[in-house]
Short mmCIF file of C-alpha atoms and ligand atoms in Angstrom, two decimals:
data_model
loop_
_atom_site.label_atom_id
_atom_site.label_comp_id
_atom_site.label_asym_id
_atom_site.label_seq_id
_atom_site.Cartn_x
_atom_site.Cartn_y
_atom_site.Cartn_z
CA UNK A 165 0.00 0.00 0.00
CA UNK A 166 1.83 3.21 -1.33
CA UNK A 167 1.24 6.31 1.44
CA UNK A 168 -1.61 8.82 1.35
CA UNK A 169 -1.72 12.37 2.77
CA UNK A 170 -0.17 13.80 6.33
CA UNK A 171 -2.61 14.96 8.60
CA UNK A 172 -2.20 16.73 11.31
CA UNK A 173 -3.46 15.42 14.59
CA UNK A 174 -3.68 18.06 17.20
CA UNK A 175 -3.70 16.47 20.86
CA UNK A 176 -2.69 13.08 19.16
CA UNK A 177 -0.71 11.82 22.22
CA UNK A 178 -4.21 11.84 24.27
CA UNK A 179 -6.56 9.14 24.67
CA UNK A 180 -8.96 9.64 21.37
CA UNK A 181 -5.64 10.40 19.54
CA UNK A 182 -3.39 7.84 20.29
CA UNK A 183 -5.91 5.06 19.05
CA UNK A 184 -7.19 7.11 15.96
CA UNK A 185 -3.18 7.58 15.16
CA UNK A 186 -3.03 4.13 15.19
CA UNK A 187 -5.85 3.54 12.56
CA UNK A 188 -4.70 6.50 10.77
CA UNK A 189 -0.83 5.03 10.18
CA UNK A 190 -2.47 1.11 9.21
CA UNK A 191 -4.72 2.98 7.14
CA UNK A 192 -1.40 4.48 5.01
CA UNK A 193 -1.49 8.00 6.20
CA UNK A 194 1.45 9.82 7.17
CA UNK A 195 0.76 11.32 10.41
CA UNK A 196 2.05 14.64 12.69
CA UNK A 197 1.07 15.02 15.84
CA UNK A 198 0.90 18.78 17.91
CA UNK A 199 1.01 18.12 21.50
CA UNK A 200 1.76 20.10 24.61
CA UNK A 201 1.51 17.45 26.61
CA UNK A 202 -0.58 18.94 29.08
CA UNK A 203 -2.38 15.46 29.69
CA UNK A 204 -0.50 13.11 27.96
CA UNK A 205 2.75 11.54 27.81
CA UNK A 206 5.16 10.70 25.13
CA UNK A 207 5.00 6.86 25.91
CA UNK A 208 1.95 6.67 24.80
CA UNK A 209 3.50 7.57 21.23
CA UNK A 210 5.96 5.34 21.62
CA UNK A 211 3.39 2.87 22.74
CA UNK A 212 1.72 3.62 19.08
CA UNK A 213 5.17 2.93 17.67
CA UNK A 214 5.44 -0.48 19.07
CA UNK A 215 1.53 -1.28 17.75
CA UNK A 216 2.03 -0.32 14.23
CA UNK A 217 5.51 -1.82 14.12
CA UNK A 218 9.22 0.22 12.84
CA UNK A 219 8.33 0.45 8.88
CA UNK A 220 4.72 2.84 9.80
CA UNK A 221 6.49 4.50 12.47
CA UNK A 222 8.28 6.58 9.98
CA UNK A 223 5.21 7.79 9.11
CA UNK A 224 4.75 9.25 12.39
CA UNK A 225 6.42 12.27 13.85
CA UNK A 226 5.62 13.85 16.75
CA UNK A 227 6.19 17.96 17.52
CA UNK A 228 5.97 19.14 21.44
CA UNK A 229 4.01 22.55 20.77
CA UNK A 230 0.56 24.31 21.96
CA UNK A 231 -2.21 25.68 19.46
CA UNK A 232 -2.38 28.75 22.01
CA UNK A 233 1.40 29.91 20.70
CA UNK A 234 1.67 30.78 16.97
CA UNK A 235 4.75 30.12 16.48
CA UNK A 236 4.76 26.66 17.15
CA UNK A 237 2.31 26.91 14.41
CA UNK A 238 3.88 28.75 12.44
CA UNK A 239 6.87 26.63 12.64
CA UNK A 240 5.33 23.22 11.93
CA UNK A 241 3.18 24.21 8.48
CA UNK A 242 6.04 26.45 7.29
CA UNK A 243 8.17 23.09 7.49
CA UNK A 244 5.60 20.11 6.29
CA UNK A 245 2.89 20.14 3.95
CA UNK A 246 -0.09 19.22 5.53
CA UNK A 247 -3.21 18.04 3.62
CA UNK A 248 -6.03 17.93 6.55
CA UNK A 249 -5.79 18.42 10.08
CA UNK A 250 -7.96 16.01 12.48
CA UNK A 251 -7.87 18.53 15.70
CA UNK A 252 -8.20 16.97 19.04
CA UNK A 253 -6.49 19.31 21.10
CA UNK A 254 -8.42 20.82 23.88
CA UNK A 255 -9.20 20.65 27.89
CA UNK A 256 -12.44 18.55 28.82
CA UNK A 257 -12.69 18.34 32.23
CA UNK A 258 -16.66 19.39 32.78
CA UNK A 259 -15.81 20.84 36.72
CA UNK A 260 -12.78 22.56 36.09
CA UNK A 261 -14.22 24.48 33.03
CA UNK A 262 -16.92 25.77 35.72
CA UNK A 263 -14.39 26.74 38.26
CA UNK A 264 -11.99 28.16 35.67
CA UNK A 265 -13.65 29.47 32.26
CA UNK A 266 -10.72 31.33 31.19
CA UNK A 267 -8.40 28.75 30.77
CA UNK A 268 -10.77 26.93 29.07
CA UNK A 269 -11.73 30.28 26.81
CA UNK A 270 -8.20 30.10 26.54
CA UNK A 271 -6.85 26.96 25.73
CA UNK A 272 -10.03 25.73 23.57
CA UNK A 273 -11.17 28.85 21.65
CA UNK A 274 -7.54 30.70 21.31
CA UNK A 275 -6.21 27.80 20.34
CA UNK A 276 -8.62 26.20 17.76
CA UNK A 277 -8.68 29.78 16.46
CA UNK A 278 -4.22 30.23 15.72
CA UNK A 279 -5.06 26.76 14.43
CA UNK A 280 -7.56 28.03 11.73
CA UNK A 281 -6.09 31.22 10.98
CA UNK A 282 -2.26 28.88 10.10
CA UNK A 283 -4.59 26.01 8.37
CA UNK A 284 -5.69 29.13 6.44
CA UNK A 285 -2.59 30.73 5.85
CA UNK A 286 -0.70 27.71 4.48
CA UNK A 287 -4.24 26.86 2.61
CA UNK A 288 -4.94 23.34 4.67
CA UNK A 289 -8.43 23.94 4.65
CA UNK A 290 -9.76 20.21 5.47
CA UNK A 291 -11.17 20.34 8.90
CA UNK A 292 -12.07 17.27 11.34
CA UNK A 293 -13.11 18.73 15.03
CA UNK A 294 -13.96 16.73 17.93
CA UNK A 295 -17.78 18.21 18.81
CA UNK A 296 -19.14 16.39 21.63
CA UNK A 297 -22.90 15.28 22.66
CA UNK A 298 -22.62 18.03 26.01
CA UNK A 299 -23.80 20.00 22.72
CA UNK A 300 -27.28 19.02 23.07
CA UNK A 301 -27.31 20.38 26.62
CA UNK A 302 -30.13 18.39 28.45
CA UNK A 303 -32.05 16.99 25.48
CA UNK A 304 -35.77 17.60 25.70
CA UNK A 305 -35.76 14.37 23.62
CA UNK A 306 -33.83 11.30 23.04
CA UNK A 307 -32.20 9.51 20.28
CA UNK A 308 -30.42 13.29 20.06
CA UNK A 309 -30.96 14.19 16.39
CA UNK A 310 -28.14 16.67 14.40
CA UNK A 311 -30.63 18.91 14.13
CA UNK A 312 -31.67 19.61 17.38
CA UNK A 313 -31.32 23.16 18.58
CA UNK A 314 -27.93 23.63 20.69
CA UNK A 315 -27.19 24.66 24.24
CA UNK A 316 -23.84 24.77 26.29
CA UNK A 317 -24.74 23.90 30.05
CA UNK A 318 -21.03 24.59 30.82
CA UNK A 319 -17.95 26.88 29.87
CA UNK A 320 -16.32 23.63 28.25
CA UNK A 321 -19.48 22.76 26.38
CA UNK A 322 -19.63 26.40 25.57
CA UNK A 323 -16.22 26.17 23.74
CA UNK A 324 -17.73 23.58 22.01
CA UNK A 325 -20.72 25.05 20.91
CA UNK A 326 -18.96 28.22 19.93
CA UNK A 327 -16.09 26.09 18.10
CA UNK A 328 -19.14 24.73 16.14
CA UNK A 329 -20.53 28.26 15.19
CA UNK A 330 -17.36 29.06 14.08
CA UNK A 331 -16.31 26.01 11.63
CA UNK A 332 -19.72 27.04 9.90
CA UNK A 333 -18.88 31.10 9.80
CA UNK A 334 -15.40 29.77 8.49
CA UNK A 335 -16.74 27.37 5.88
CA UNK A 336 -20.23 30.58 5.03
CA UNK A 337 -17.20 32.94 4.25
CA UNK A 338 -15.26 30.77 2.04
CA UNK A 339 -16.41 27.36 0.58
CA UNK A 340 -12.80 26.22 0.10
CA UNK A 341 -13.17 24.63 3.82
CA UNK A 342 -14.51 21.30 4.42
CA UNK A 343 -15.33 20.59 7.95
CA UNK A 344 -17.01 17.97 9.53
CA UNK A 345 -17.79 18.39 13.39
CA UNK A 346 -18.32 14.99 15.10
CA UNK A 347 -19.83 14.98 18.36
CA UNK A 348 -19.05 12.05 20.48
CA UNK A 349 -21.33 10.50 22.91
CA UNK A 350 -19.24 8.79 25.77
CA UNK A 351 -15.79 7.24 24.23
CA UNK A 352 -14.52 4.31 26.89
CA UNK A 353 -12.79 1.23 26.66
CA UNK A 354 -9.15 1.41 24.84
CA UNK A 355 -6.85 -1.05 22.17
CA UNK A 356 -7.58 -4.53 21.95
CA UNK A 357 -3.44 -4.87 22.22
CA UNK A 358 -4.20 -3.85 26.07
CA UNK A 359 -1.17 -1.30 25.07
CA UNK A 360 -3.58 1.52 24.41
CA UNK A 361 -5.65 3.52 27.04
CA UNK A 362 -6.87 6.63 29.00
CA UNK A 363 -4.46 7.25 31.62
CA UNK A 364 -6.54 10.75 32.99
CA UNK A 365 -3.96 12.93 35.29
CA UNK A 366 -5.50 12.73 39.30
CA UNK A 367 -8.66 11.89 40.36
CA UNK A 368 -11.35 10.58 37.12
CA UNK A 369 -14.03 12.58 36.68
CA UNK A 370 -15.43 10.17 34.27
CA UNK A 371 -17.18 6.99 35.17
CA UNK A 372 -15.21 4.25 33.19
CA UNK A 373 -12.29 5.75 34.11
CA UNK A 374 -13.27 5.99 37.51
CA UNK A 375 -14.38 2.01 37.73
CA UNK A 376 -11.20 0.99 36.43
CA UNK A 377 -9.35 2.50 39.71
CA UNK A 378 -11.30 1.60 42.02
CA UNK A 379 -10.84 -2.69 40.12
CA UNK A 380 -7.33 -2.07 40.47
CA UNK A 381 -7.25 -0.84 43.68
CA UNK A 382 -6.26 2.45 43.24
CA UNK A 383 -9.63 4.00 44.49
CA UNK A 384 -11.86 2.04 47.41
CA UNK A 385 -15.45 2.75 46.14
CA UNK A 386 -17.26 4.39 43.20
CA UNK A 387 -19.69 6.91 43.84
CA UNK A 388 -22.77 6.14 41.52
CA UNK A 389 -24.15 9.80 41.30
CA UNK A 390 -28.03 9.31 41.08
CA UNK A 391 -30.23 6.58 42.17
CA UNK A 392 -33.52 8.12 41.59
CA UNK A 393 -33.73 9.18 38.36
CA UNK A 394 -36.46 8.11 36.12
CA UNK A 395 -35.06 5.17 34.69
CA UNK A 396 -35.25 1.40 35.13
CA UNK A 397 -32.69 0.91 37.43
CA UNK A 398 -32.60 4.37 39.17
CA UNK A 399 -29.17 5.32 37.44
CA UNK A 400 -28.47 7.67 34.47
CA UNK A 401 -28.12 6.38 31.06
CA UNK A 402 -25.71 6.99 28.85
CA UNK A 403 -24.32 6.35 25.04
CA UNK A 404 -20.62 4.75 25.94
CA UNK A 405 -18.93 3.95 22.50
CA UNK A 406 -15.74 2.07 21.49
CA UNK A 407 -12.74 4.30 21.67
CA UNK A 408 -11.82 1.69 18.18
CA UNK A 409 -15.18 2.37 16.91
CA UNK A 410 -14.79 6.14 17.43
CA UNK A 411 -11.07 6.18 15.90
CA UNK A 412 -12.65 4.58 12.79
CA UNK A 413 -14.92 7.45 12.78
CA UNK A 414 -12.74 9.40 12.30
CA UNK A 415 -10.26 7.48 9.31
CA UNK A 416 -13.99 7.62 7.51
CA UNK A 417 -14.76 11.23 7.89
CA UNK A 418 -11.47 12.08 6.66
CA UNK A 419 -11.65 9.72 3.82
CA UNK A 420 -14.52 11.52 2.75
CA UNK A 421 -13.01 15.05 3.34
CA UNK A 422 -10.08 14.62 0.87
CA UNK A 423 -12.81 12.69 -1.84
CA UNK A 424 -15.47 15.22 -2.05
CA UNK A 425 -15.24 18.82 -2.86
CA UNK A 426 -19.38 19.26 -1.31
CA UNK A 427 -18.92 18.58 2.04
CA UNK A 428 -19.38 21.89 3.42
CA UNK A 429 -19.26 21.98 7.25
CA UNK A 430 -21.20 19.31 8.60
CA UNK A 431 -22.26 17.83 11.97
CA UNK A 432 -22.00 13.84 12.70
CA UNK A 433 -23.08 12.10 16.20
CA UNK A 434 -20.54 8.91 17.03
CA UNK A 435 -22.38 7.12 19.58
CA UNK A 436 -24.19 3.92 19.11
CA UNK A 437 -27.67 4.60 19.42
CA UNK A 438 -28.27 2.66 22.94
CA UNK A 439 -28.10 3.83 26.72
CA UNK A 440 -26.68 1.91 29.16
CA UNK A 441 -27.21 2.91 32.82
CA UNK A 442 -24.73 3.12 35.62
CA UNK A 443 -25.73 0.58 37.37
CA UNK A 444 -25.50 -1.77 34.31
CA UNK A 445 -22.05 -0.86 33.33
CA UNK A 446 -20.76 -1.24 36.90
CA UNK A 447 -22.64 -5.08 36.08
CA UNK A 448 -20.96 -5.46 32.86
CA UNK A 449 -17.64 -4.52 33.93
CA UNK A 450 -17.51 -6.97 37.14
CA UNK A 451 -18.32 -9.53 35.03
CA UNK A 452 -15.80 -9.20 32.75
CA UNK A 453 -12.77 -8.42 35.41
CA UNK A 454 -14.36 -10.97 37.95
CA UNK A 455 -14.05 -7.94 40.02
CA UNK A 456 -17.03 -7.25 42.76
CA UNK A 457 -16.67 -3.18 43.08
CA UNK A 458 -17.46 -2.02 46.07
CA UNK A 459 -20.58 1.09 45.32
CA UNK A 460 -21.68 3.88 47.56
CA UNK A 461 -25.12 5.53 46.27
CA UNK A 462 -24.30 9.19 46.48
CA UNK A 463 -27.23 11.97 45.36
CA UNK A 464 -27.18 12.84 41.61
CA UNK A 465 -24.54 15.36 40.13
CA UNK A 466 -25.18 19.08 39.28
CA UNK A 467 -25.47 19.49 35.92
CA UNK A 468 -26.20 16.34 34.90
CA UNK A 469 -29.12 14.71 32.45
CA UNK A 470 -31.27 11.51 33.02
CA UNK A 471 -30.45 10.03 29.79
CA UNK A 472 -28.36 11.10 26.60
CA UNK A 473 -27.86 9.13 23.68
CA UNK A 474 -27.30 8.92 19.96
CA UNK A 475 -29.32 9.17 16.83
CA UNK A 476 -26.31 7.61 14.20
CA UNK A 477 -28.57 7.55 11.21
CA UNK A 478 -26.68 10.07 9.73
CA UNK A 479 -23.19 9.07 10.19
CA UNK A 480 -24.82 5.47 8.86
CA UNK A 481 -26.02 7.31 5.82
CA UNK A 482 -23.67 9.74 4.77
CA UNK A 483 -20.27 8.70 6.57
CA UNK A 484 -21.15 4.16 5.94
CA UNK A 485 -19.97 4.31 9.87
CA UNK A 486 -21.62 2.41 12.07
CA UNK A 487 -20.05 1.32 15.87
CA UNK A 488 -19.28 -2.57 15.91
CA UNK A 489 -18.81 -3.21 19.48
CA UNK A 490 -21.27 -3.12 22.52
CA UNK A 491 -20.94 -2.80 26.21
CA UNK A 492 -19.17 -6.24 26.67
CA UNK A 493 -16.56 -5.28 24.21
CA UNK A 494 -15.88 -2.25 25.70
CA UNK A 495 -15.26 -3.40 29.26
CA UNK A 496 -13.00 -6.33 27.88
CA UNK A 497 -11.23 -3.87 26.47
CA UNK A 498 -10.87 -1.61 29.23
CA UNK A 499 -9.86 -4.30 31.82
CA UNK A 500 -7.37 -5.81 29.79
CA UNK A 501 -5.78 -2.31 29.22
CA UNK A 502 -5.99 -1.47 33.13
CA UNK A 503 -4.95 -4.70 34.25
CA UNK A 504 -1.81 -5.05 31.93
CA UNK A 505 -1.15 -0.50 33.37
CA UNK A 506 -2.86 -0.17 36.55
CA UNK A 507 -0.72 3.03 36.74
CA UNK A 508 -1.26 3.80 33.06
CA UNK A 509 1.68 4.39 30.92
CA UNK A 510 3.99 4.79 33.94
CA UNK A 511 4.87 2.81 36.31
CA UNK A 512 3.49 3.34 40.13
CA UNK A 513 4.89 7.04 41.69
N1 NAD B 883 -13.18 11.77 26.14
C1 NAD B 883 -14.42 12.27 26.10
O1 NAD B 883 -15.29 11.91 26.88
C2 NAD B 883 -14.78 13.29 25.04
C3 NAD B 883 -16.14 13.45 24.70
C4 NAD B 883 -16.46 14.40 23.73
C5 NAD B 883 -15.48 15.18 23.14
N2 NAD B 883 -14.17 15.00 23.49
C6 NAD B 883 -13.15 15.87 22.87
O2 NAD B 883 -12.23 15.06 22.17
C7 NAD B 883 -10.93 15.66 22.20
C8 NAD B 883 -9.93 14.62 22.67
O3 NAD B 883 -10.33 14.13 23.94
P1 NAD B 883 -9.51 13.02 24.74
O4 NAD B 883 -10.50 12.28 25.54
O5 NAD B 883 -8.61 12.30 23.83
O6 NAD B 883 -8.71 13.96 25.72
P2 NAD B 883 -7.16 13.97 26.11
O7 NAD B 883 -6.97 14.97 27.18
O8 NAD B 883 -6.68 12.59 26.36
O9 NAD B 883 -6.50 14.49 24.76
C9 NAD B 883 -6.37 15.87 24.45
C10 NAD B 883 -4.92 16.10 24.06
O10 NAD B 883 -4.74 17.47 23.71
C11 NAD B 883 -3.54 17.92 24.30
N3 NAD B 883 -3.69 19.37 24.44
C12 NAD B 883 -4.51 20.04 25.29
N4 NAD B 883 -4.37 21.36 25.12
C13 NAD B 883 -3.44 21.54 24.15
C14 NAD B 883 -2.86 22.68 23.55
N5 NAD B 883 -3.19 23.92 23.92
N6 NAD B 883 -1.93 22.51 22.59
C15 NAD B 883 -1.57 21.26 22.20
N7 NAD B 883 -2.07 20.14 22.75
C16 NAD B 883 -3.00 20.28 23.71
C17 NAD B 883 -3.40 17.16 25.60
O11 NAD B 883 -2.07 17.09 26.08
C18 NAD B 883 -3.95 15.79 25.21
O12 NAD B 883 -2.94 14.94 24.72
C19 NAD B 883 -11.06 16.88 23.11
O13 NAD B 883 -11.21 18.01 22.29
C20 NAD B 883 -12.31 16.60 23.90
O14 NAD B 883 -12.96 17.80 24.31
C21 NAD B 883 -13.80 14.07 24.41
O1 GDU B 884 -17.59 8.59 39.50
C1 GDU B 884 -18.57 8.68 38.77
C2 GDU B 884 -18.52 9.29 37.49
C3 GDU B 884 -19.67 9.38 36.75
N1 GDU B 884 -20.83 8.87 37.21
C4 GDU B 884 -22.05 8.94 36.40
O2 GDU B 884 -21.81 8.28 35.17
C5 GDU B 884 -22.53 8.93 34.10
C6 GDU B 884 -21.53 9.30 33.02
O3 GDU B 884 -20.65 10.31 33.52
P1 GDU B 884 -19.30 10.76 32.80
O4 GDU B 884 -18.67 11.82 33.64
O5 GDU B 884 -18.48 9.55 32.47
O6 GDU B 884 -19.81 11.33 31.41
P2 GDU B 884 -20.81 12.53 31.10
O7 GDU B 884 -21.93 11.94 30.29
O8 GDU B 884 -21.18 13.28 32.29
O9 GDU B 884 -19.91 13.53 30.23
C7 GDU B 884 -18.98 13.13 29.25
O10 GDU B 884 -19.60 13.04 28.02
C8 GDU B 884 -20.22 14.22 27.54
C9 GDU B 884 -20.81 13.90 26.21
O11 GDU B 884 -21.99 13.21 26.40
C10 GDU B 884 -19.24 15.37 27.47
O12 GDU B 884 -18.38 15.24 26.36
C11 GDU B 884 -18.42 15.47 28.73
O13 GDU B 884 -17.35 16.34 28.50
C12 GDU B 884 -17.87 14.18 29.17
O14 GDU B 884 -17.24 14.30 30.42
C13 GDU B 884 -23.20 10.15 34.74
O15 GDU B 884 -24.52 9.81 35.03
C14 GDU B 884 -22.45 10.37 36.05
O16 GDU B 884 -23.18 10.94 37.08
C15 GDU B 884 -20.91 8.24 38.44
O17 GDU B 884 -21.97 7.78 38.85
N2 GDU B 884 -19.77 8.16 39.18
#
């Protein structure tokens, strides 16, 4: 297979990059990745490396640098010629956004905005931007449709929403951009290889992330946020996708960005179209670990909805993407990557 395009993959050293690099470099792209590292760590490039094996690896080069400073910019599309960027990079942390807009202003909005005004410059006007479901705010309705009207309940789905508004301004003042905006639902589990994971800095504020401590011992109980909603079980329900599933999402939207001169700036949900409930994932994953984890019913977190997941007609229609695994996949996944790291990518402090 002869190579295709580079792409640039901002934030590809974090958890949604690493595993779409992956895909990307088997797929016969050549790949850069921007990085700061501000929550990720260079092993998990080389861990990349290893997966793909020495003869793709030279496909891959990596360039420590932030999308808030120009310069580092500057420097990279001055010096490579860079056919689409897949852009990643970006804080996500839900309760830190609240207690801390501006870096989030900051670091999301400044950022993605240097980004399009080099992309611009240097005429790299193929655009894939990682939207998320806190997009639809608390959905009056569920499966959440593309269509439905938009509200940030937070300052990082704010950046979100705004970084939405913008892609279409960019692409209403000049057609030569092609953007399309996916918006995950909840991306969990990690690389079949068990080489491959999240590895979130401090405490999880996510709940696979979260259950995965507390199975290796890192964390005594989880704290199931909600027992009285209005669902079967009590527990909120949520879209959890395939971080695999997710990082083919992404080869596909790309492949379609560099084929077709009509895409305009369009808006794709990755979920897979069913809820799953706390209470059922905390099932699913002791069964596959063998793992009884130890739950404390705690009352439901502020800001949070009842139930939130995915119409993917659309990506089935227009992108041929559809997610292959399911709930038992994902914890398999998941367990096999926390039990091979139970610190992550390094070893205990
Ligand atoms: N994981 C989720 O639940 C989820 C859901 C919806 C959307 N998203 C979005 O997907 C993207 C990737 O998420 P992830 O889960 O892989 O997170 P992550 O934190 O693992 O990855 C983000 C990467 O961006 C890098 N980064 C942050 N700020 C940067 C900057 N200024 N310059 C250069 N690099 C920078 C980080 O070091 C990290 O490697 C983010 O934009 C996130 O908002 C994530
Ligand atoms: O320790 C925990 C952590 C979470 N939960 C519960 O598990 C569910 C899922 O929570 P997550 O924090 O894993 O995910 P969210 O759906 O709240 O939000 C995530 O997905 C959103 C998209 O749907 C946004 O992208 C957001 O940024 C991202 O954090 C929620 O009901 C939450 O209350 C617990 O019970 N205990």
């Amino acid at each position: 297979m002869g190579t295709k395009e580079r792409i640039l993959v901002s934030g590809g050293a974090g958890f949604i990059g690493t595993h779409t690099v992956v895909q990307l470099l088997k797929d016969g792209f050549k790949v850069s990745v921007l990085d700061n590292l501000d929550n990720a760590v260079q092993e998990a490039l080389d861990k990349v490396r290893e997966l793909v094996g020495p003869q793709l690896s030279n496909n891959l080069d990596f360039h420590l640098g932030d999308i808030r400073n120009l310069d580092d910019l500057e420097k990279l599309f001055s010096q490579t010629k860079l056919d689409a960027v897949i852009h990643f990079a970006g804080l996500k942390a839900v309760g830190e956004s609240v207690a801390n807009p501006m870096r989030y202003f900051d670091n999301n909005l400044v950022g993605s905005i240097n980004l399009y005004k080099v992309m611009a410059k240097y005429n790299c006007k193929k655009l894939v931007f990682s939207s998320s479901a806190t997009v639809y705010g608390q959905p009056d309705r569920i499966p959440c449709v593309e269509d439905f009207e938009l509200k940030a309940m937070n300052p990082y789905g704010r950046t979100k929403l705004f970084l939405e508004e913008i892609a279409q301004d960019l692409h209403k003042a000049d057609q030569k951009w092609r953007i399309i905006l996916l918006r995950y639902f909840n991306p969990i589990g990690a690389h079949e290889s068990g080489m491959l994971g999240e590895d979130p800095r401090g405490i999880p504020n996510n709940l696979m992330p979260y259950i995965t401590q507390v199975a290796v011992g890192r964390l005594p109980e989880l704290n199931v946020y909600g027992h009285d909603y209005p669902t079967p079980d009590g527990s909120a329900i949520r879209d959890y996708i395939h971080v695999m599933d997710l990082a083919d999402g992404h080869v596909v939207a790309l492949e379609k960005l560099l084929q077709r001169n009509d895409i305009g700036c369009v808006a794709y949900n990755l979920g897979t179209g069913r809820g799953t409930s706390v209470l059922e994932m905390v099932a699913a994953f002791e069964k596959v670990s063998g793992k009884k984890l130890p739950i404390k019913l705690c009352p439901r977190r502020a800001g949070d909805a009842t139930a939130v997941y995915a119409s993917t007609d659309k990506a089935e229609r227009e992108l041929g993407w559809k997610a292959k695994y399911g709930i038992d996949e994902m914890c398999r996944d998941q367990w096999k990557w926390a039990s091979q790291n139970p610190w992550g990518y390094q070893s205990k402090p």
